[in-house]
XYZ file of C-alpha atoms in Angstrom:
523
model
C 11.928 -7.261 -18.930
C 8.470 -7.747 -17.549
C 6.499 -10.641 -18.937
C 3.065 -10.199 -20.476
C 0.521 -9.681 -17.771
C -2.941 -11.110 -17.324
C -5.530 -8.471 -18.121
C -8.084 -8.250 -15.381
C -11.606 -7.003 -15.955
C -11.113 -4.545 -13.069
C -8.295 -2.795 -14.974
C -10.406 -2.461 -18.108
C -13.454 -1.159 -16.237
C -11.291 1.277 -14.284
C -9.798 2.806 -17.403
C -13.160 2.940 -19.166
C -14.600 4.852 -16.219
C -11.698 7.283 -16.233
C -12.007 7.751 -19.974
C -15.667 8.522 -19.282
C -14.268 11.551 -17.475
C -13.601 13.290 -20.727
C -16.887 12.074 -22.116
C -18.167 14.046 -19.174
C -16.416 17.129 -20.365
C -17.410 16.776 -23.942
C -21.057 16.021 -23.466
C -21.456 18.455 -26.236
C -19.365 19.274 -29.228
C -19.306 20.544 -32.758
C -21.665 21.973 -35.323
C -20.757 25.378 -36.548
C -17.417 25.828 -34.964
C -14.922 23.144 -33.913
C -14.084 20.109 -31.965
C -13.937 20.880 -28.270
C -16.050 19.362 -25.560
C -19.200 21.460 -25.474
C -19.069 23.118 -28.865
C -21.983 20.975 -29.990
C -24.153 22.166 -27.139
C -23.170 25.806 -27.430
C -23.467 25.855 -31.224
C -26.978 24.488 -30.937
C -27.792 27.084 -28.302
C -26.657 29.888 -30.593
C -29.674 29.352 -32.839
C -32.238 28.741 -30.088
C -34.716 31.669 -29.854
C -34.694 31.900 -26.042
C -30.880 31.858 -25.874
C -30.700 34.608 -28.492
C -33.283 36.669 -26.600
C -31.373 36.407 -23.288
C -27.836 36.950 -24.552
C -28.278 38.681 -27.890
C -28.915 42.233 -28.988
C -32.147 43.890 -30.114
C -32.121 45.012 -33.713
C -33.808 48.088 -35.189
C -36.724 45.910 -36.253
C -37.301 44.741 -32.677
C -35.926 41.267 -33.350
C -33.126 39.840 -31.191
C -29.962 38.524 -32.795
C -26.455 37.341 -31.899
C -23.784 39.282 -33.768
C -20.866 37.344 -35.260
C -18.463 38.946 -32.775
C -20.645 37.949 -29.810
C -20.969 34.396 -31.138
C -17.190 34.199 -31.587
C -16.554 35.305 -27.992
C -19.134 32.905 -26.530
C -17.638 29.942 -28.376
C -13.908 30.672 -28.155
C -13.751 31.683 -24.460
C -14.068 28.009 -23.531
C -11.002 27.129 -25.625
C -9.082 29.916 -23.890
C -9.917 28.250 -20.572
C -8.962 24.783 -21.814
C -5.578 26.056 -22.988
C -4.810 27.490 -19.542
C -6.147 24.392 -17.800
C -3.962 22.063 -19.853
C -0.877 23.913 -18.558
C -1.971 24.436 -14.953
C -2.817 20.749 -14.406
C 0.884 19.887 -14.506
C 1.244 21.495 -11.065
C -1.709 19.682 -9.521
C -0.881 16.285 -11.073
C 2.294 16.041 -9.013
C 1.135 17.897 -5.914
C -2.314 16.303 -5.540
C -1.603 13.068 -7.381
C -3.382 11.880 -10.528
C -6.512 10.792 -8.633
C -6.669 13.918 -6.457
C -6.101 16.138 -9.473
C -8.979 14.514 -11.385
C -11.222 15.107 -8.364
C -10.188 18.756 -8.112
C -10.645 19.626 -11.783
C -13.905 17.686 -12.044
C -15.215 19.934 -9.279
C -13.973 23.058 -11.112
C -15.667 21.889 -14.305
C -18.946 21.235 -12.479
C -18.870 24.704 -10.899
C -18.332 26.272 -14.316
C -21.320 24.433 -15.750
C -23.464 25.493 -12.777
C -22.550 29.152 -13.364
C -23.568 28.885 -17.030
C -26.828 27.103 -16.298
C -27.948 29.586 -13.645
C -27.297 32.742 -15.653
C -30.160 34.941 -16.826
C -29.634 37.809 -19.289
C -25.997 38.158 -18.157
C -23.502 37.579 -20.940
C -20.618 38.220 -18.528
C -21.780 35.443 -16.191
C -22.134 33.070 -19.131
C -18.593 33.844 -20.289
C -17.148 33.421 -16.784
C -18.888 30.072 -16.437
C -17.590 28.875 -19.806
C -14.035 29.936 -18.980
C -14.111 28.118 -15.610
C -15.601 25.022 -17.239
C -12.820 25.287 -19.836
C -10.194 25.235 -17.095
C -11.618 21.943 -15.855
C -12.023 20.488 -19.338
C -8.493 21.401 -20.418
C -6.961 20.020 -17.231
C -8.825 16.732 -17.466
C -8.036 16.373 -21.154
C -4.368 16.137 -20.086
C -4.755 14.202 -16.833
C -7.055 11.476 -18.173
C -4.607 10.063 -20.777
C -1.831 10.478 -18.199
C -3.759 8.410 -15.649
C -4.790 5.798 -18.199
C -1.249 5.459 -19.527
C 0.113 4.873 -16.020
C -2.516 2.388 -14.833
C -3.295 0.235 -17.886
C -1.332 -3.003 -18.488
C 0.842 -2.684 -21.599
C -1.082 -5.396 -23.504
C -4.206 -3.206 -23.597
C -2.776 0.280 -22.989
C -3.376 1.404 -26.577
C -6.952 0.152 -26.524
C -7.639 1.788 -23.175
C -6.220 5.118 -24.331
C -8.299 4.806 -27.520
C -11.414 4.373 -25.362
C -10.679 7.941 -24.233
C -11.579 9.078 -27.752
C -14.606 6.762 -27.914
C -16.053 8.367 -24.807
C -15.403 11.856 -26.169
C -17.311 11.039 -29.336
C -20.023 9.334 -27.300
C -20.454 12.677 -25.544
C -20.583 14.434 -28.912
C -23.319 12.133 -30.159
C -25.290 12.328 -26.924
C -25.234 16.131 -26.967
C -26.603 16.131 -30.505
C -29.395 13.744 -29.623
C -30.364 15.802 -26.559
C -30.479 19.052 -28.532
C -32.428 17.365 -31.300
C -35.215 17.026 -28.733
C -34.678 20.090 -26.516
C -34.561 22.734 -29.255
C -38.318 22.460 -29.699
C -38.976 23.681 -26.113
C -40.230 27.272 -26.149
C -38.500 28.530 -22.995
C -35.040 28.605 -21.373
C -35.170 24.848 -20.753
C -34.266 24.464 -24.431
C -30.651 25.487 -23.650
C -30.449 25.036 -19.870
C -31.196 21.314 -20.180
C -28.312 20.323 -22.522
C -25.860 22.631 -20.744
C -26.980 21.683 -17.229
C -26.816 17.927 -17.886
C -23.034 18.269 -17.918
C -23.213 18.703 -14.142
C -24.504 15.130 -13.933
C -21.386 13.838 -15.677
C -19.168 15.920 -13.401
C -20.875 14.543 -10.296
C -20.475 10.979 -11.604
C -16.724 11.483 -11.922
C -16.464 13.175 -8.536
C -18.232 10.304 -6.807
C -16.598 7.511 -8.787
C -13.025 8.696 -8.242
C -13.355 8.043 -4.512
C -13.456 4.326 -5.341
C -10.576 4.248 -7.827
C -6.860 3.870 -7.008
C -4.004 6.289 -7.432
C -1.519 5.714 -10.248
C 1.047 3.102 -9.087
C 3.843 5.017 -10.803
C 2.913 8.160 -8.897
C 2.710 6.200 -5.631
C 6.212 4.790 -6.122
C 7.486 8.219 -7.133
C 6.245 9.649 -3.833
C 7.608 6.830 -1.648
C 4.335 4.934 -1.100
C 5.598 1.524 -2.140
C 3.099 -0.605 -0.191
C 0.135 1.159 -1.777
C 1.740 0.836 -5.214
C 2.184 -2.933 -4.842
C -1.444 -3.312 -3.825
C -2.669 -1.340 -6.845
C -0.388 -3.225 -9.281
C -1.590 -6.567 -7.934
C -5.225 -5.491 -8.249
C -4.851 -4.154 -11.781
C -3.131 -7.328 -12.973
C -5.368 -9.777 -11.119
C -2.647 -11.426 -8.990
C -1.592 -11.556 -5.336
C 0.680 -8.864 -3.872
C 3.505 -11.373 -3.412
C 3.240 -12.661 -6.986
C 6.578 -12.588 -8.875
C 4.943 -10.420 -11.527
C 4.204 -7.698 -8.973
C 7.715 -7.880 -7.562
C 9.195 -7.652 -11.046
C 7.040 -4.682 -12.086
C 7.706 -2.807 -8.823
C 11.444 -3.424 -9.149
C 11.557 -2.124 -12.718
C 9.345 0.892 -11.978
C 11.274 1.742 -8.834
C 14.580 1.649 -10.636
C 13.301 3.740 -13.548
C 11.864 6.342 -11.167
C 15.084 6.589 -9.154
C 17.134 6.958 -12.336
C 14.794 9.694 -13.601
C 14.947 11.615 -10.335
C 18.746 11.709 -10.089
C 18.808 15.236 -11.502
C 16.559 16.683 -8.815
C 13.182 18.344 -9.325
C 12.029 18.533 -12.942
C 11.512 21.869 -14.690
C 9.470 22.948 -17.693
C 12.619 23.515 -19.742
C 13.651 19.908 -19.110
C 10.835 18.798 -21.421
C 13.008 20.131 -24.240
C 16.339 18.798 -22.979
C 18.520 16.355 -24.932
C 18.445 13.893 -22.025
C 16.681 10.702 -23.166
C 15.612 12.601 -26.302
C 12.959 14.442 -24.278
C 12.879 17.398 -26.659
C 12.027 15.118 -29.551
C 9.239 13.355 -27.679
C 7.742 16.633 -26.443
C 7.800 18.092 -29.944
C 6.213 14.917 -31.314
C 3.359 15.288 -28.831
C 2.897 18.958 -29.743
C 3.019 18.290 -33.489
C 0.625 15.337 -33.415
C -1.958 17.455 -31.602
C -1.327 20.266 -34.111
C -1.970 17.937 -37.045
C -4.982 16.402 -35.331
C -6.704 19.786 -35.161
C -5.734 20.590 -38.770
C -6.948 17.307 -40.297
C -9.937 19.154 -41.728
C -12.721 17.144 -40.140
C -13.641 20.184 -38.052
C -14.620 22.032 -41.195
C -17.390 19.491 -41.728
C -18.675 20.088 -38.233
C -18.844 23.773 -39.174
C -20.424 23.503 -42.588
C -21.953 20.043 -42.848
C -25.398 21.628 -42.717
C -24.504 23.976 -45.600
C -23.237 21.111 -47.743
C -26.263 18.945 -46.999
C -28.627 21.801 -47.851
C -26.704 22.589 -51.050
C -27.195 18.955 -52.049
C -30.937 19.299 -51.547
C -31.160 17.163 -48.433
C -33.478 19.690 -46.769
C -32.455 18.595 -43.259
C -32.384 20.819 -40.179
C -29.001 21.679 -38.635
C -29.849 19.524 -35.593
C -30.443 16.437 -37.753
C -27.267 17.106 -39.748
C -25.084 17.335 -36.650
C -26.692 14.159 -35.267
C -25.728 12.325 -38.474
C -22.135 13.558 -38.217
C -22.058 12.595 -34.537
C -23.248 9.068 -35.356
C -20.612 8.680 -38.076
C -17.944 9.900 -35.642
C -19.058 7.439 -32.973
C -19.088 4.438 -35.297
C -15.683 5.519 -36.614
C -14.079 5.265 -33.178
C -15.151 1.664 -32.591
C -12.770 0.046 -35.149
C -9.951 2.089 -33.600
C -10.131 -0.100 -30.477
C -8.980 -2.999 -32.659
C -6.675 -1.248 -35.120
C -4.662 0.591 -32.464
C -3.156 -2.708 -31.264
C -3.115 -4.603 -34.580
C -1.966 -1.900 -36.978
C 0.018 -0.054 -34.350
C 0.410 3.694 -33.883
C 2.469 4.545 -36.973
C 0.361 2.637 -39.463
C -2.849 4.145 -38.090
C -1.448 7.667 -38.459
C 0.060 7.098 -41.904
C -3.013 5.434 -43.387
C -5.276 8.011 -41.766
C -3.311 10.963 -43.159
C -3.175 9.587 -46.707
C -6.858 8.581 -46.837
C -8.028 11.904 -45.373
C -5.810 13.837 -47.785
C -7.613 12.215 -50.730
C -10.995 13.089 -49.223
C -9.960 16.694 -48.514
C -8.674 17.202 -52.064
C -11.892 15.873 -53.606
C -14.074 18.034 -51.345
C -12.023 21.167 -52.143
C -12.131 20.750 -55.920
C -15.684 19.434 -56.255
C -17.079 21.841 -53.654
C -15.450 24.871 -55.263
C -16.551 24.007 -58.806
C -20.064 22.632 -58.301
C -21.724 23.758 -55.048
C -24.349 26.478 -55.179
C -23.729 29.696 -53.211
C -24.685 29.593 -49.546
C -28.347 30.449 -49.029
C -29.522 29.158 -52.410
C -33.055 27.778 -52.169
C -33.386 24.032 -52.591
C -35.821 24.553 -55.447
C -33.190 26.595 -57.297
C -30.483 23.896 -57.223
C -29.380 22.578 -60.603
C -28.581 18.890 -61.306
C -24.896 19.876 -61.278
C -25.281 21.450 -57.809
C -27.008 18.334 -56.477
C -24.452 15.936 -57.966
C -21.563 17.980 -56.581
C -23.252 18.247 -53.206
C -23.703 14.483 -53.055
C -20.001 13.951 -53.767
C -19.012 16.462 -51.078
C -21.344 14.879 -48.526
C -20.028 11.387 -49.296
C -16.382 12.303 -48.875
C -17.118 14.506 -45.873
C -18.645 11.486 -44.158
C -15.677 9.323 -45.232
C -13.191 11.794 -43.796
C -15.019 12.136 -40.485
C -15.134 8.331 -40.227
C -11.436 7.896 -41.110
C -10.361 10.599 -38.672
C -12.120 8.941 -35.770
C -10.665 5.547 -36.711
C -7.077 6.812 -36.914
C -5.941 10.293 -35.898
C -8.725 10.950 -33.402
C -7.606 8.351 -30.821
C -4.007 7.650 -31.914
C -2.672 11.149 -31.212
C -3.942 10.835 -27.621
C -2.539 7.300 -27.288
C 0.931 8.469 -28.279
C 0.720 11.451 -25.942
C -0.232 9.249 -22.995
C 2.588 6.728 -23.349
C 5.657 8.640 -24.541
C 7.150 10.339 -21.489
C 9.040 9.301 -18.338
C 7.353 9.841 -14.986
C 9.716 12.670 -14.120
C 8.323 15.078 -16.747
C 5.157 13.261 -17.842
C 2.587 15.811 -16.550
C 4.516 18.740 -18.025
C 5.173 17.125 -21.409
C 1.559 16.005 -21.726
C 0.536 19.546 -20.767
C 2.483 20.910 -23.747
C 0.796 18.463 -26.130
C -2.682 19.086 -24.756
C -2.150 22.854 -24.771
C -1.188 22.572 -28.446
C -4.499 20.826 -29.115
C -6.558 23.502 -27.366
C -4.531 26.387 -28.805
C -5.226 25.301 -32.375
C -8.794 24.524 -31.373
C -9.129 28.168 -30.311
C -7.408 29.498 -33.443
C -9.598 27.479 -35.775
C -12.828 28.252 -33.960
C -12.028 31.961 -34.055
C -10.682 32.357 -37.600
C -12.195 29.574 -39.737
C -15.543 31.312 -40.370
C -13.714 34.374 -41.631
C -11.472 32.309 -43.919
C -14.400 30.366 -45.352
C -16.232 33.625 -46.078
C -13.370 34.433 -48.439
C -12.465 31.122 -50.097
C -15.309 28.717 -49.252
C -14.620 24.973 -49.701
C -11.107 25.747 -50.959
C -10.114 25.906 -47.290
C -9.879 22.118 -47.600
C -6.718 22.596 -49.678
C -5.116 24.044 -46.556
C -6.081 20.921 -44.638
C -4.929 18.752 -47.550
C -1.480 20.375 -47.285
C -1.420 19.805 -43.536
C -2.283 16.115 -44.002
C 0.539 15.679 -46.515
C 2.920 17.419 -44.131
C 1.585 15.257 -41.298
C 2.240 12.065 -43.263
C 5.843 13.095 -43.881
C 6.322 14.099 -40.242
C 4.938 10.824 -38.892
C 7.065 8.753 -41.276
C 10.323 10.388 -40.232
C 9.649 11.340 -36.586
C 7.094 9.074 -34.877
C 8.359 5.687 -33.601
C 6.162 2.644 -33.063
C 5.368 2.080 -29.362
C 2.855 -0.753 -29.624
C 3.410 -3.523 -27.073
C 6.070 -1.675 -25.054
C 5.909 -0.772 -21.375
C 6.292 2.913 -20.559
C 9.814 2.147 -19.355
C 10.648 0.294 -22.587
C 9.428 3.313 -24.557
C 12.176 5.338 -22.846
C 14.789 2.764 -23.874
C 13.410 2.762 -27.398
C 13.671 6.535 -27.745
C 17.342 6.477 -26.727
C 18.289 3.372 -28.727
C 19.087 5.250 -31.934
C 16.637 3.178 -33.988
C 15.115 5.388 -36.738
C 11.301 5.680 -36.508
C 10.755 4.104 -39.939
C 12.549 0.969 -38.684
C 10.937 0.873 -35.263
C 8.037 -1.472 -36.019
C 8.538 -4.739 -34.125
C 11.449 -3.407 -32.042
C 11.868 -4.983 -28.599
C 14.528 -4.181 -25.982
C 17.150 -6.860 -25.510
C 18.708 -7.825 -22.182
C 21.692 -5.771 -23.324
C 19.522 -2.653 -23.531
C 18.113 -3.224 -20.057
C 21.538 -3.969 -18.580
C 23.055 -0.875 -20.169
C 20.316 1.419 -18.840
C 20.342 -0.153 -15.373
C 24.133 0.025 -15.229
C 24.090 3.707 -16.156
C 21.414 4.462 -13.598
C 23.329 2.626 -10.852
C 26.521 4.467 -11.742
C 24.738 7.817 -11.597
C 23.323 6.921 -8.201
C 26.760 6.090 -6.816
C 28.365 9.245 -8.177
C 25.653 11.500 -6.840
C 26.897 13.040 -3.536
C-alpha cells in the first residue's frame, strides 16, 4: 500500500485551477429554471427589454414578448447540448488525453459563447450558439472531476473534488452580481455583457492548460512512464527517484496492466460484473439523478415568487443574488466535511435534513401562501407568516444542499472507477445529471402551474428514496487511493459497514496475484 503523501501547494493550486474550469462554464446559473451553468445568465436575459425585443415576438398591442414555448426552447437547448457533450467526451478523453481534451472542449465552449454574443435578431443563431456552448460545458463537467480525481493526492482528493462545486457556485454568484448591475443598461449590452464575459473564462482555461501536466494515470496507461514519474514527483513535492514515486508508479502500473488484460474497453463493460463495475456505474448515475431531484432547483425557479408573497418587495435580480450568496457560503463548509464526515455521512445527513425542509415548504406553502401575482398590499398576516417560513426553509435547504449533495455526488463520481472505463463511466453519471437537468427545466414550470408548492412533496419523496439508496448502496471511499477503491468494491464489504475500511496486505496480495496470473495466461 502507498504511504500517506506530502501535499504540495502545487498540487492544490493545480486542482483549484482545473476546478475553475467548470466555474468558467457556469459563470451563470439559475433563477427561473434550473441548475446548469448559464441558466442564471439566460434567465436574467429573458426579462431584459432589449433581449425580448431582439428575440421575442410582437404582440397585437405592439409590445414585444417571449412566449413560454420560446423561453423553454432557449433555456433547455443548452441542457440538450450538455447531455451530448457528457457522452462524447469519453472518446476525446482517451484519444486526446485529459489535458488535451480539456483544451479542445474549452475552445468549443468559447466558440459557442461567441456565437451567442454576436447574434442580432436571429433566434436560430442564438440557439446554435447555446447548443455548441452546451457541448463544451457538458464535456468539461465530466472531464474536470476525472482529471482532478486522477491528479490529486488521496489525502486531499475529496477536498479538491469538492472545490469543483465551490467554483461552480462561485460562477453562479458572480453571474447574479453582474446581472444585478447590467440589467439597468438600456441597450444590448445589458445581455451581451454577462453572456460575453464567459469567453474570458474560456480563454483563461485555454491559456492555463498549456502550463498544467497530463494525468499521470493516463500517461502510464499510454506507455509514457518517464513523463508520469515526473508529474507524480511534482504533485507530491518529492524527487523523481524518491521511494514514494517508485511505489506509486509500481502500484499504478500494475493496476493499469491488470485492467487492460481484456483488451480495449467498451461502453457495455461499464455495466459488467467484473470488479462490480455495473454497481459503481449505477451508483454514479443514481447519485446524479438524486442530486438534480433534491428540490433546491425549485427555489431557484420560484424564490422570487416566495419572497414577493412574503412581502419582501425585492426585484428578481436581488432575490437570485441572495440565493447565490447562500449557495456559495454553503459550499465552503463542504471542503472540511467531505474529509471529516466522509462521503456517506454527508449524503445521509444532507438527504434527511433537506427532506424535512422540503416537507415544511410543501405543507406551509400550499396552505398559507397567497396566489401568484397578489399585490404586496393585499397580503394578509397569514400570507406573510407563511411566506417567511417558506423563505427560511428554502434558504436552509439551498445551504444544506451545497454543503452535502452538491459537491459529494461529484466527488464520488470522480473517484469510483478504474482507469480502463473511467471516462465512459463518468460520462454516464454526468449525462444523467444533464438529462434530469433538461427534464426539470422543461417540465417543472408546467407542473408548478398545476400543483404549486406541493411539487416539493415530489422532491421530499426523492430525498427519502435517496437516503435509503445511499444507506444500502454507496460505500465510504474517504482516505482510499483510486486503486484501493477498486479493491474495496470487490471485497464484499456491505456499504453500511464500509466506514473505516482499509485494505490489508492480504487484499493487495490477492489482487496482485490474480493480475499476475491473468497476465501469464494471456496468449
